[in-house]
Amino acid sequence: MKDPYLKTKHGILFRDDCLNILSEMHSESVDCVFADPPFNLGKDYHNGFIDKVSEKEYFEWCQKWISECCRILKPGGAIFIYGNPKLAIRFSSMLNGELSFRHWIALSMKGTYSRGKKLYPAHYALLYYTRGEPKTFNRLRVPVLKCRHCGEDVKDYGGHRNKLNPDGLNLTDFWEDTSPNRHKKYKVRPGVNELKMTIPERAILISTNENDIVLDPFGGGGSTYQAAEIHKRNWIGIELYSCEHIERRMREQFPESAGENPVYDFETIFKG
């Protein structure tokens, strides 16, 4: 097994191609996978990664990493894949033969624009699949949505506001508070919009309990790893290009944890 680039109390980060690391893992060894892959749209990640290959090459590669992620998932485990609707349809076809569909979660996406003879695109997709019946399903609640100008409730709830649960509303499959972090003060990688930590955090909280194992094969800015560390989920991270940014994030957020040996025996997850 390759030595991790970074260790924390609850996780390990590898600097490598995800297919290399995934191939070294035992089948049915993780509880949750969260993946936010590159979209093959020619995006500049400012790190040398080429985000534009032929469509055939891209989807052949996607089939490989999705199949590997399905293979390492425990019975009852969950996988979440983030993408735009066009990609999510293709990803679904790859998942349908191996796992059970749970939800197409629609994530409100602001700041887009209409293209050609199409409707205004206003959401991204978070696919949620499990290996059979989910072994863990935690119901989450979210705060009642307030107007950012007047501070009042956005909806009137049919006059039954006083009957709502004081802990908030049941989380649905439509999320309105998940637009990317576009302001520079929230960005881990300069010039790159960051996935809001709310997205992987909810996926983790829905589908796992403390000490379960979460894997994210595309580390990016490290939001999944931060969420896992906060909530005491053991994590395995993979990132080929942006490890320095993830390391800085983890050391700043968890100074007493970064650099420590993990509390779980991660070596048993790997072959050999």
XYZ file of C-alpha atoms in Angstrom:
272
model
C 0.000 0.000 0.000
C 1.250 3.479 -0.843
C 2.091 5.737 2.110
C -0.558 8.417 2.724
C 0.295 12.015 1.889
C -1.490 13.164 5.061
C -2.890 11.546 8.172
C -5.340 12.909 10.722
C -7.054 11.434 13.741
C -9.892 10.219 11.533
C -8.475 10.062 8.036
C -5.812 9.494 5.429
C -5.179 11.313 2.161
C -3.404 9.764 -0.823
C -1.768 11.786 -3.571
C -2.490 9.527 -6.520
C -4.886 8.649 -9.310
C -8.116 7.377 -7.766
C -8.104 4.212 -9.912
C -4.731 3.223 -8.477
C -5.936 3.524 -4.884
C -9.391 2.045 -5.448
C -7.915 -1.049 -7.101
C -5.891 -1.723 -3.940
C -8.938 -1.715 -1.657
C -10.876 -4.758 -0.517
C -14.417 -5.240 -1.786
C -17.220 -4.200 0.589
C -14.877 -2.177 2.804
C -16.416 1.325 3.082
C -19.757 2.602 4.340
C -20.183 5.674 2.154
C -18.714 7.137 -1.026
C -19.090 10.795 -1.933
C -17.837 11.806 -5.385
C -17.696 15.199 -7.078
C -15.821 14.303 -10.288
C -14.505 16.695 -12.936
C -17.261 17.418 -15.471
C -15.118 17.434 -18.643
C -16.194 20.990 -19.448
C -12.765 22.509 -19.957
C -12.708 24.102 -16.484
C -9.395 25.608 -15.375
C -8.482 24.207 -11.961
C -5.191 26.158 -11.935
C -3.204 23.001 -11.230
C -2.353 21.511 -14.622
C -5.322 19.133 -14.802
C -6.826 18.869 -18.297
C -10.609 18.917 -17.920
C -11.413 18.237 -21.557
C -11.002 14.896 -23.314
C -13.207 13.143 -25.862
C -16.667 12.192 -24.609
C -15.914 8.529 -25.249
C -12.718 8.653 -23.191
C -14.413 10.565 -20.380
C -17.327 8.179 -19.932
C -15.102 5.102 -20.208
C -13.062 6.551 -17.359
C -16.231 7.310 -15.381
C -17.424 3.730 -15.810
C -14.151 2.514 -14.294
C -14.176 4.652 -11.160
C -17.916 4.223 -10.595
C -17.608 0.423 -10.866
C -14.719 0.449 -8.407
C -16.655 2.629 -5.963
C -19.615 0.232 -6.179
C -17.291 -2.727 -5.576
C -15.811 -1.343 -2.347
C -19.206 -0.395 -0.903
C -20.446 -2.516 2.003
C -23.915 -4.122 1.876
C -26.315 -1.343 2.825
C -23.670 1.291 2.126
C -24.403 4.496 0.214
C -22.880 6.339 -2.721
C -23.532 9.974 -3.622
C -22.374 11.416 -6.960
C -22.604 15.120 -7.737
C -23.018 16.398 -11.291
C -25.052 18.447 -13.708
C -28.247 16.789 -15.035
C -26.671 15.777 -18.348
C -23.895 13.886 -16.564
C -26.181 12.538 -13.845
C -28.310 10.740 -16.448
C -25.212 8.929 -17.729
C -23.943 8.213 -14.223
C -27.359 6.751 -13.301
C -27.176 4.274 -16.164
C -23.827 3.079 -14.811
C -25.146 2.745 -11.267
C -28.497 1.106 -12.041
C -27.000 -2.278 -12.867
C -25.108 -2.518 -9.581
C -26.961 -0.591 -6.858
C -30.436 0.480 -5.749
C -31.687 3.953 -6.601
C -32.753 6.080 -3.630
C -32.968 9.702 -4.752
C -32.124 12.263 -7.395
C -31.546 15.202 -5.047
C -31.986 18.549 -6.817
C -29.592 21.239 -5.603
C -30.587 24.805 -6.411
C -27.885 26.446 -8.519
C -27.811 30.230 -8.903
C -25.751 32.343 -11.277
C -26.223 30.218 -14.399
C -27.576 31.394 -17.747
C -29.798 29.947 -20.465
C -28.152 28.411 -23.540
C -29.902 28.143 -26.891
C -33.413 26.714 -27.025
C -33.377 25.388 -23.465
C -34.955 26.311 -20.164
C -32.929 28.276 -17.637
C -30.806 25.684 -15.780
C -31.430 26.051 -12.058
C -30.260 22.842 -10.414
C -27.483 20.298 -10.160
C -28.030 16.667 -9.200
C -26.811 14.614 -6.275
C -27.452 10.951 -7.042
C -28.050 8.757 -4.002
C -27.784 4.967 -4.392
C -27.281 2.138 -1.906
C -26.148 -1.490 -2.032
C -29.571 -2.988 -1.275
C -31.552 -1.576 1.621
C -29.617 1.166 3.443
C -28.088 -0.040 6.686
C -28.144 3.522 8.008
C -30.672 6.239 7.237
C -30.683 9.236 9.562
C -33.456 11.782 9.082
C -32.142 15.345 9.074
C -33.884 18.633 9.707
C -33.102 22.059 8.277
C -33.942 25.532 9.610
C -37.051 27.306 8.362
C -35.977 29.453 5.396
C -35.842 33.168 6.210
C -35.787 36.202 3.905
C -32.289 37.682 3.997
C -33.744 41.205 3.704
C -36.585 41.308 6.212
C -35.792 38.256 8.344
C -39.324 36.838 8.049
C -40.272 33.333 6.926
C -40.205 32.937 3.145
C -43.300 30.685 3.191
C -46.460 30.985 5.257
C -46.976 27.191 5.718
C -50.745 27.547 5.241
C -51.196 29.319 8.530
C -49.755 26.406 10.505
C -46.354 27.915 11.298
C -46.900 27.363 15.042
C -47.252 23.617 14.470
C -43.831 23.154 12.848
C -41.193 21.154 14.686
C -38.955 23.573 16.642
C -35.922 21.679 15.329
C -36.812 22.644 11.761
C -38.228 21.044 8.634
C -37.619 17.521 7.390
C -34.888 17.511 4.756
C -36.376 16.835 1.318
C -34.817 15.926 -2.034
C -34.726 19.614 -3.042
C -31.944 21.651 -1.426
C -32.060 25.438 -1.774
C -28.985 26.419 0.257
C -26.172 24.762 -1.676
C -24.870 27.238 -4.271
C -21.053 27.106 -4.682
C -18.735 29.262 -2.590
C -17.821 31.941 -5.128
C -16.428 34.585 -2.761
C -12.652 34.355 -2.483
C -12.691 34.279 1.316
C -14.455 30.892 1.187
C -12.204 29.329 -1.458
C -9.499 26.835 -0.503
C -8.048 26.850 -4.037
C -7.512 30.331 -5.518
C -9.757 31.007 -8.510
C -11.780 27.781 -8.165
C -15.399 27.737 -6.947
C -15.718 25.452 -3.957
C -18.396 22.853 -3.320
C -20.253 23.952 -0.218
C -19.412 21.695 2.710
C -23.162 21.413 3.382
C -23.482 18.971 0.468
C -21.040 16.212 1.502
C -21.851 16.878 5.154
C -25.536 16.048 4.665
C -24.674 12.978 2.604
C -22.419 11.749 5.402
C -24.942 12.480 8.159
C -27.800 10.790 6.272
C -25.951 7.565 5.527
C -23.371 6.958 8.267
C -22.798 6.884 11.993
C -19.698 7.739 14.020
C -16.635 5.619 13.137
C -18.086 4.513 9.799
C -15.726 4.818 6.823
C -16.269 7.497 4.156
C -14.344 7.668 0.882
C -14.058 10.604 -1.517
C -12.014 9.788 -4.660
C -11.805 13.422 -5.857
C -10.553 15.497 -2.943
C -10.678 18.917 -4.579
C -10.758 21.478 -1.786
C -11.251 18.867 0.937
C -14.810 19.701 2.031
C -15.765 16.018 2.420
C -12.755 15.353 4.631
C -13.479 18.347 6.828
C -17.096 17.240 7.271
C -16.028 13.685 8.097
C -13.444 14.870 10.627
C -15.955 17.155 12.360
C -18.509 14.366 12.727
C -16.029 11.642 13.729
C -16.368 9.590 10.565
C -13.210 7.803 9.489
C -12.266 8.879 5.981
C -10.108 7.924 3.015
C -9.247 10.684 0.589
C -7.655 10.686 -2.845
C -6.456 13.726 -4.792
C -3.900 13.899 -7.575
C -3.382 17.649 -7.848
C -4.524 19.775 -4.891
C -3.134 18.003 -1.838
C -1.296 21.077 -0.534
C -4.575 23.006 -0.320
C -6.292 20.128 1.475
C -3.400 19.751 3.907
C -3.475 23.451 4.747
C -7.229 23.299 5.273
C -7.006 20.311 7.609
C -4.090 21.735 9.593
C -5.895 25.052 10.038
C -9.226 23.483 11.005
C -7.854 20.579 13.075
C -4.415 21.543 14.423
C -4.503 18.855 17.118
C -5.598 16.124 14.686
C -3.548 16.756 11.540
C -0.397 14.668 11.495
C -1.688 12.165 14.055
C -2.146 8.468 13.331
C -5.789 7.566 12.615
C -7.877 5.971 15.336
C -8.926 3.187 12.939
C -6.801 0.498 11.305
C -6.908 1.716 7.705
C -4.369 -0.864 6.537
C -6.950 -3.663 6.845
C -9.004 -1.970 4.125
C -6.218 -2.495 1.591
C -4.969 -5.650 -0.104
C -1.572 -7.033 0.728
